[in-house]
Short mmCIF file of N, CA and C in Angstrom, two decimals:
data_model
loop_
_atom_site.label_atom_id
_atom_site.label_comp_id
_atom_site.label_asym_id
_atom_site.label_seq_id
_atom_site.Cartn_x
_atom_site.Cartn_y
_atom_site.Cartn_z
N MET A 177 130.56 61.83 103.34
CA MET A 177 129.25 62.37 103.58
C MET A 177 129.27 63.89 103.40
N PRO A 178 129.08 64.34 102.18
CA PRO A 178 129.11 65.79 101.96
C PRO A 178 127.84 66.48 102.48
N ILE A 179 128.07 67.63 103.07
CA ILE A 179 126.96 68.47 103.52
C ILE A 179 126.90 69.67 102.60
N THR A 180 125.71 69.96 102.08
CA THR A 180 125.55 71.08 101.16
C THR A 180 124.46 72.02 101.66
N LYS A 181 124.57 73.26 101.20
CA LYS A 181 123.59 74.29 101.55
C LYS A 181 123.04 74.85 100.24
N GLU A 182 121.73 74.90 100.15
CA GLU A 182 121.06 75.38 98.94
C GLU A 182 120.05 76.45 99.33
N THR A 183 120.02 77.53 98.59
CA THR A 183 119.05 78.59 98.82
C THR A 183 118.21 78.73 97.56
N LYS A 184 116.88 78.74 97.74
CA LYS A 184 116.02 78.89 96.57
C LYS A 184 114.77 79.68 96.93
N ILE A 185 114.23 80.33 95.89
CA ILE A 185 112.98 81.07 96.05
C ILE A 185 111.85 80.05 96.15
N ALA A 186 111.10 80.11 97.24
CA ALA A 186 109.99 79.19 97.44
C ALA A 186 108.68 79.77 96.93
N LYS A 187 108.54 81.10 97.07
CA LYS A 187 107.27 81.72 96.70
C LYS A 187 107.47 83.21 96.47
N ILE A 188 106.78 83.72 95.46
CA ILE A 188 106.72 85.16 95.21
C ILE A 188 105.25 85.51 95.12
N GLU A 189 104.80 86.41 95.98
CA GLU A 189 103.38 86.78 96.02
C GLU A 189 103.22 88.29 95.90
N VAL A 190 102.26 88.70 95.10
CA VAL A 190 101.88 90.10 95.03
C VAL A 190 100.70 90.27 95.97
N VAL A 191 100.85 91.16 96.95
CA VAL A 191 99.84 91.37 97.98
C VAL A 191 99.35 92.81 97.87
N GLY A 192 98.06 92.97 97.70
CA GLY A 192 97.51 94.30 97.56
C GLY A 192 97.92 94.92 96.24
N THR A 193 98.06 96.21 96.24
CA THR A 193 98.37 96.93 95.01
C THR A 193 99.83 96.90 94.66
N TRP A 194 100.73 96.95 95.68
CA TRP A 194 102.15 97.09 95.35
C TRP A 194 103.12 96.26 96.16
N ASN A 195 102.70 95.59 97.20
CA ASN A 195 103.63 94.78 98.01
C ASN A 195 103.96 93.47 97.31
N ILE A 196 105.23 93.10 97.35
CA ILE A 196 105.67 91.81 96.84
C ILE A 196 106.34 91.08 98.00
N GLN A 197 105.80 89.91 98.34
CA GLN A 197 106.38 89.10 99.41
C GLN A 197 107.22 88.00 98.77
N VAL A 198 108.42 87.83 99.29
CA VAL A 198 109.33 86.82 98.77
C VAL A 198 109.68 85.86 99.90
N ALA A 199 109.46 84.57 99.67
CA ALA A 199 109.82 83.54 100.64
C ALA A 199 111.02 82.77 100.07
N THR A 200 112.09 82.70 100.86
CA THR A 200 113.31 82.02 100.44
C THR A 200 113.60 80.89 101.41
N ASP A 201 113.83 79.69 100.86
CA ASP A 201 114.18 78.54 101.69
C ASP A 201 115.69 78.30 101.65
N THR A 202 116.26 78.04 102.82
CA THR A 202 117.65 77.60 102.92
C THR A 202 117.60 76.14 103.35
N ILE A 203 118.14 75.28 102.50
CA ILE A 203 118.05 73.83 102.72
C ILE A 203 119.46 73.28 102.95
N ILE A 204 119.61 72.54 104.04
CA ILE A 204 120.86 71.85 104.35
C ILE A 204 120.64 70.37 104.04
N LYS A 205 121.56 69.82 103.25
CA LYS A 205 121.45 68.41 102.86
C LYS A 205 122.73 67.65 103.24
N GLU A 206 122.53 66.39 103.59
CA GLU A 206 123.65 65.50 103.84
C GLU A 206 123.43 64.27 102.98
N ASP A 207 124.40 63.96 102.16
CA ASP A 207 124.29 62.84 101.21
C ASP A 207 123.04 62.94 100.35
N GLY A 208 122.66 64.15 100.00
CA GLY A 208 121.50 64.37 99.13
C GLY A 208 120.17 64.40 99.87
N GLY A 209 120.15 64.04 101.13
CA GLY A 209 118.91 64.05 101.91
C GLY A 209 118.80 65.32 102.74
N GLU A 210 117.62 65.88 102.73
CA GLU A 210 117.39 67.12 103.49
C GLU A 210 117.41 66.85 104.98
N ILE A 211 118.24 67.63 105.69
CA ILE A 211 118.29 67.49 107.15
C ILE A 211 117.79 68.73 107.86
N SER A 212 117.67 69.84 107.11
CA SER A 212 117.19 71.08 107.73
C SER A 212 116.67 72.02 106.64
N LYS A 213 115.61 72.75 106.97
CA LYS A 213 115.10 73.77 106.05
C LYS A 213 114.55 74.91 106.88
N THR A 214 114.96 76.13 106.52
CA THR A 214 114.42 77.31 107.17
C THR A 214 113.89 78.25 106.10
N ARG A 215 112.85 78.99 106.46
CA ARG A 215 112.24 79.93 105.51
C ARG A 215 112.40 81.35 106.03
N HIS A 216 112.78 82.22 105.11
CA HIS A 216 112.91 83.64 105.40
C HIS A 216 111.98 84.37 104.46
N ARG A 217 111.27 85.36 104.98
CA ARG A 217 110.37 86.17 104.15
C ARG A 217 110.79 87.63 104.23
N HIS A 218 110.63 88.31 103.10
CA HIS A 218 110.82 89.75 103.11
C HIS A 218 109.84 90.38 102.13
N VAL A 219 109.55 91.64 102.37
CA VAL A 219 108.57 92.37 101.56
C VAL A 219 109.28 93.48 100.80
N LEU A 220 108.90 93.63 99.55
CA LEU A 220 109.43 94.69 98.70
C LEU A 220 108.31 95.66 98.36
N ILE A 221 108.65 96.93 98.28
CA ILE A 221 107.70 97.97 97.90
C ILE A 221 108.26 98.72 96.70
N PRO A 222 107.45 99.49 95.98
CA PRO A 222 107.90 100.08 94.72
C PRO A 222 109.18 100.91 94.76
N ASP A 223 109.57 101.43 95.92
CA ASP A 223 110.83 102.18 95.94
C ASP A 223 111.99 101.35 96.50
N SER A 224 111.81 100.02 96.57
CA SER A 224 112.88 99.13 97.01
C SER A 224 113.95 98.99 95.94
N ASP A 225 115.19 98.81 96.37
CA ASP A 225 116.28 98.50 95.46
C ASP A 225 116.21 96.99 95.20
N ILE A 226 115.88 96.61 93.97
CA ILE A 226 115.73 95.19 93.65
C ILE A 226 116.95 94.63 92.90
N SER A 227 118.02 95.41 92.81
CA SER A 227 119.18 94.98 92.02
C SER A 227 119.84 93.70 92.55
N ASN A 228 119.71 93.43 93.84
CA ASN A 228 120.30 92.21 94.41
C ASN A 228 119.30 91.06 94.56
N GLU A 229 118.08 91.28 94.09
CA GLU A 229 117.06 90.23 94.14
C GLU A 229 117.28 89.23 93.01
N ALA A 230 116.74 88.03 93.18
CA ALA A 230 116.80 87.01 92.13
C ALA A 230 116.10 87.52 90.87
N THR A 231 116.51 87.01 89.74
CA THR A 231 115.94 87.47 88.47
C THR A 231 114.43 87.24 88.41
N GLU A 232 113.94 86.17 89.02
CA GLU A 232 112.50 85.92 89.04
C GLU A 232 111.77 87.02 89.80
N VAL A 233 112.35 87.45 90.91
CA VAL A 233 111.74 88.51 91.72
C VAL A 233 111.78 89.83 90.95
N GLN A 234 112.89 90.12 90.31
CA GLN A 234 113.00 91.33 89.52
C GLN A 234 111.96 91.35 88.39
N ALA A 235 111.74 90.21 87.76
CA ALA A 235 110.77 90.13 86.67
C ALA A 235 109.36 90.43 87.17
N VAL A 236 109.01 89.88 88.33
CA VAL A 236 107.68 90.14 88.90
C VAL A 236 107.55 91.62 89.26
N ALA A 237 108.57 92.16 89.91
CA ALA A 237 108.52 93.57 90.32
C ALA A 237 108.39 94.48 89.10
N ASN A 238 109.15 94.21 88.06
CA ASN A 238 109.08 95.04 86.86
C ASN A 238 107.73 94.93 86.15
N ALA A 239 107.09 93.78 86.26
CA ALA A 239 105.77 93.61 85.66
C ALA A 239 104.68 94.29 86.48
N VAL A 240 104.78 94.22 87.79
CA VAL A 240 103.74 94.73 88.69
C VAL A 240 103.87 96.23 88.92
N TRP A 241 105.09 96.70 89.09
CA TRP A 241 105.31 98.10 89.42
C TRP A 241 105.36 98.97 88.17
N THR A 242 104.23 99.15 87.57
CA THR A 242 104.11 100.05 86.42
C THR A 242 104.32 101.48 86.89
N ASP A 243 104.46 102.40 85.94
CA ASP A 243 104.60 103.81 86.31
C ASP A 243 103.39 104.30 87.10
N GLU A 244 102.21 103.79 86.73
CA GLU A 244 100.98 104.17 87.43
C GLU A 244 101.02 103.69 88.89
N VAL A 245 101.45 102.46 89.11
CA VAL A 245 101.53 101.92 90.47
C VAL A 245 102.56 102.69 91.28
N LYS A 246 103.70 103.00 90.68
CA LYS A 246 104.73 103.78 91.39
C LYS A 246 104.21 105.16 91.78
N ALA A 247 103.43 105.78 90.88
CA ALA A 247 102.86 107.10 91.18
C ALA A 247 101.84 107.00 92.32
N GLU A 248 101.01 105.95 92.31
CA GLU A 248 100.04 105.74 93.40
C GLU A 248 100.76 105.55 94.73
N TYR A 249 101.84 104.77 94.70
CA TYR A 249 102.59 104.52 95.93
C TYR A 249 103.22 105.81 96.45
N LYS A 250 103.80 106.59 95.56
CA LYS A 250 104.41 107.86 95.95
C LYS A 250 103.37 108.79 96.57
N LYS A 251 102.19 108.85 95.96
CA LYS A 251 101.10 109.70 96.47
C LYS A 251 100.67 109.21 97.86
N TRP A 252 100.54 107.90 98.02
CA TRP A 252 100.15 107.33 99.30
C TRP A 252 101.18 107.69 100.38
N LYS A 253 102.48 107.54 100.06
CA LYS A 253 103.53 107.88 101.02
C LYS A 253 103.42 109.33 101.45
N GLU A 254 103.16 110.21 100.51
CA GLU A 254 103.06 111.64 100.81
C GLU A 254 101.87 111.91 101.75
N THR A 255 100.75 111.22 101.54
CA THR A 255 99.59 111.42 102.41
C THR A 255 99.84 110.87 103.82
N GLN A 256 100.75 109.93 103.92
CA GLN A 256 101.10 109.35 105.22
C GLN A 256 102.22 110.10 105.93
N GLY A 257 102.82 111.06 105.22
CA GLY A 257 103.93 111.81 105.80
C GLY A 257 105.21 111.01 105.88
N ILE A 258 105.33 110.05 105.00
CA ILE A 258 106.52 109.17 105.01
C ILE A 258 107.57 109.73 104.07
#
């Protein structure tokens, strides 16, 4: 009865102008049948390091975070004192 652990991207959502929400499921299986699943979510912003993200997430980020969007985000951060 082998027990396996699988991690997969469940959802990638662009929220607002620059936020990217990533939902990742961790699935535990025994004999091929799912016995447990947990979901983890995290948010990425234009100045996030995406080098360790899944290729699908990187593709979305590179498509959404144009130079214009990055400039808007930088300007917004400056107005917030961040």
